[in-house]
Amino acid sequence: MTAQLEIEDLTVAFGAKDAPPVLDSISLSMVQGEVLALVGESGSGKSMTAMSTMRLLPHGARMSASAVRFEDIDVLRASDRQMNRVRGGRISMLFQQPKRMLDPTATVASQVAEPLQRYLGMSRSKAQSRVVELLHDVGIAEPERRARSYAHQLSGGIAQRVMIAMALAGQPELLIADEPTTALDVTVEVQILRLIAAKRAELGMSVLFISHDLGVVSAIADRIAVLYAGRIVETGTTEQILRAPQHPYTQALIRCSRLAREADGSLFVIPGDVSSARAVTSGCRFRARCHVAEQEHLQHVCESEEPGLHACGPGRASRCWVTLETRRSA
Ligand SMILES: Nc1ncnc2c1ncn2[C@@H]1O[C@H](COP(=O)(O)OP(=O)(O)O)[C@@H](O)[C@H]1O
Ligand SMILES: [Mg+2]
């Protein structure tokens, strides 16, 4: 099956020429209709990856890649006009702070109607009646009344449903959801995840789902890519990643997600933080926080050489000397 979205060797850097890049040779691909999750701690480069596919990087970002392609669009070479048509239309986005993303001065109806008029060419009156249907479709009770509301009158969960209605209004082929449930209560989070999953099944769109929490991602993703300090460190199907995580970082993420509670009910915390890892110039970027690298016989190689992303089964890969060694000796 040909990929719908293909990213090859994507590197993004800011500031001085020798500053460590925030994304380092990221390669990803998605086929039509699948849910791919990007997981990693805050600062690992998830949003930058998403923004790169839409060519929406912050000012000052330097982006290079062998390829960034969405369907027939060469994202690296497309005109601004072409990219403007893709954004919000064929690719749409959901963000973490739905209430902040809404215009406080405009009604829900006029905001949801906008993509209908812009991307589908609907008349104003046709768009207005379609808005009510769309709000109903995303599970909003009393859609006529909600259509007349302003952002400050909505709860976080309802606001995210409105954002989903807006995101789906242009009938996207790909939905990029960047931590869409992070600001919501757990019960609302579950409802929103179910809604996104249902809409994906109904509309056949693909979803690039971003979260720092493997527990959240496991509820919705077909495949997972784990990001650490701007590098992909593991990829696999959701089942493979959860059942047999290969990379020590993935193992740690599982331990600190809600999937696993420590025996005393507390949540595990990975020691150290990701911010210093990017400056690591030799060896594995995760080694300072890695429980496996502490093993003496591995220390030397983990310190001296960065492991490549090596295949460890069909559709699976891990960037760890231990995984590689285990496979070699098997
Ligand atoms: N405008 C910017 N200038 C310089 N560095 C930035 C800028 N925006 C983000 N970064 C850096 O890029 C890295 C990745 O950020 P991001 O993709 O937002 O992470 P995530 O979404 O995984 O939390 C972070 O280390 C962050 O400090
Ligand atoms: Mg982010």
Coordinates of C-alpha atoms and ligand atoms in Angstrom, one line a residue, residues 14 22 41-48 58-59 278, ligand 1:
F14 CA 17.1 26.6 15.6
V22 CA 15.4 19.6 17.8
E41 CA 7.9 13.4 27.1
S42 CA 7.3 17.1 26.7
G43 CA 10.1 18.6 24.6
S44 CA 10.9 15.4 22.6
G45 CA 9.8 17.0 19.3
K46 CA 6.3 15.7 18.7
S47 CA 4.7 19.1 17.9
M48 CA 7.6 20.1 15.7
P58 CA 7.9 28.7 14.1
H59 CA 10.0 31.7 12.9
R278 CA 20.0 16.8 22.9
Ligands
LIG1 N1 10.7 28.6 18.6 C1 11.6 27.8 19.1 N2 12.9 28.1 19.1 C2 13.8 27.2 19.6 N3 13.5 26.0 20.1 C3 12.2 25.6 20.1 C4 11.2 26.5 19.6 N4 10.0 25.8 19.7 C5 10.3 24.6 20.3 N5 11.7 24.5 20.5 C6 12.4 23.3 21.0 O1 12.0 22.2 20.2 C7 12.0 21.0 21.0 C8 10.8 20.2 20.7 O2 9.6 20.9 21.0 P1 8.2 20.3 20.7 O3 8.1 19.7 19.4 O4 7.2 21.4 21.0 O5 8.1 19.2 21.8 P2 6.8 18.3 22.3 O6 5.7 18.7 21.4 O7 7.3 16.9 22.2 O8 6.6 18.7 23.7 C9 12.0 21.5 22.5 O9 13.2 21.2 23.1 C10 11.8 23.0 22.4 O10 12.6 23.6 23.4

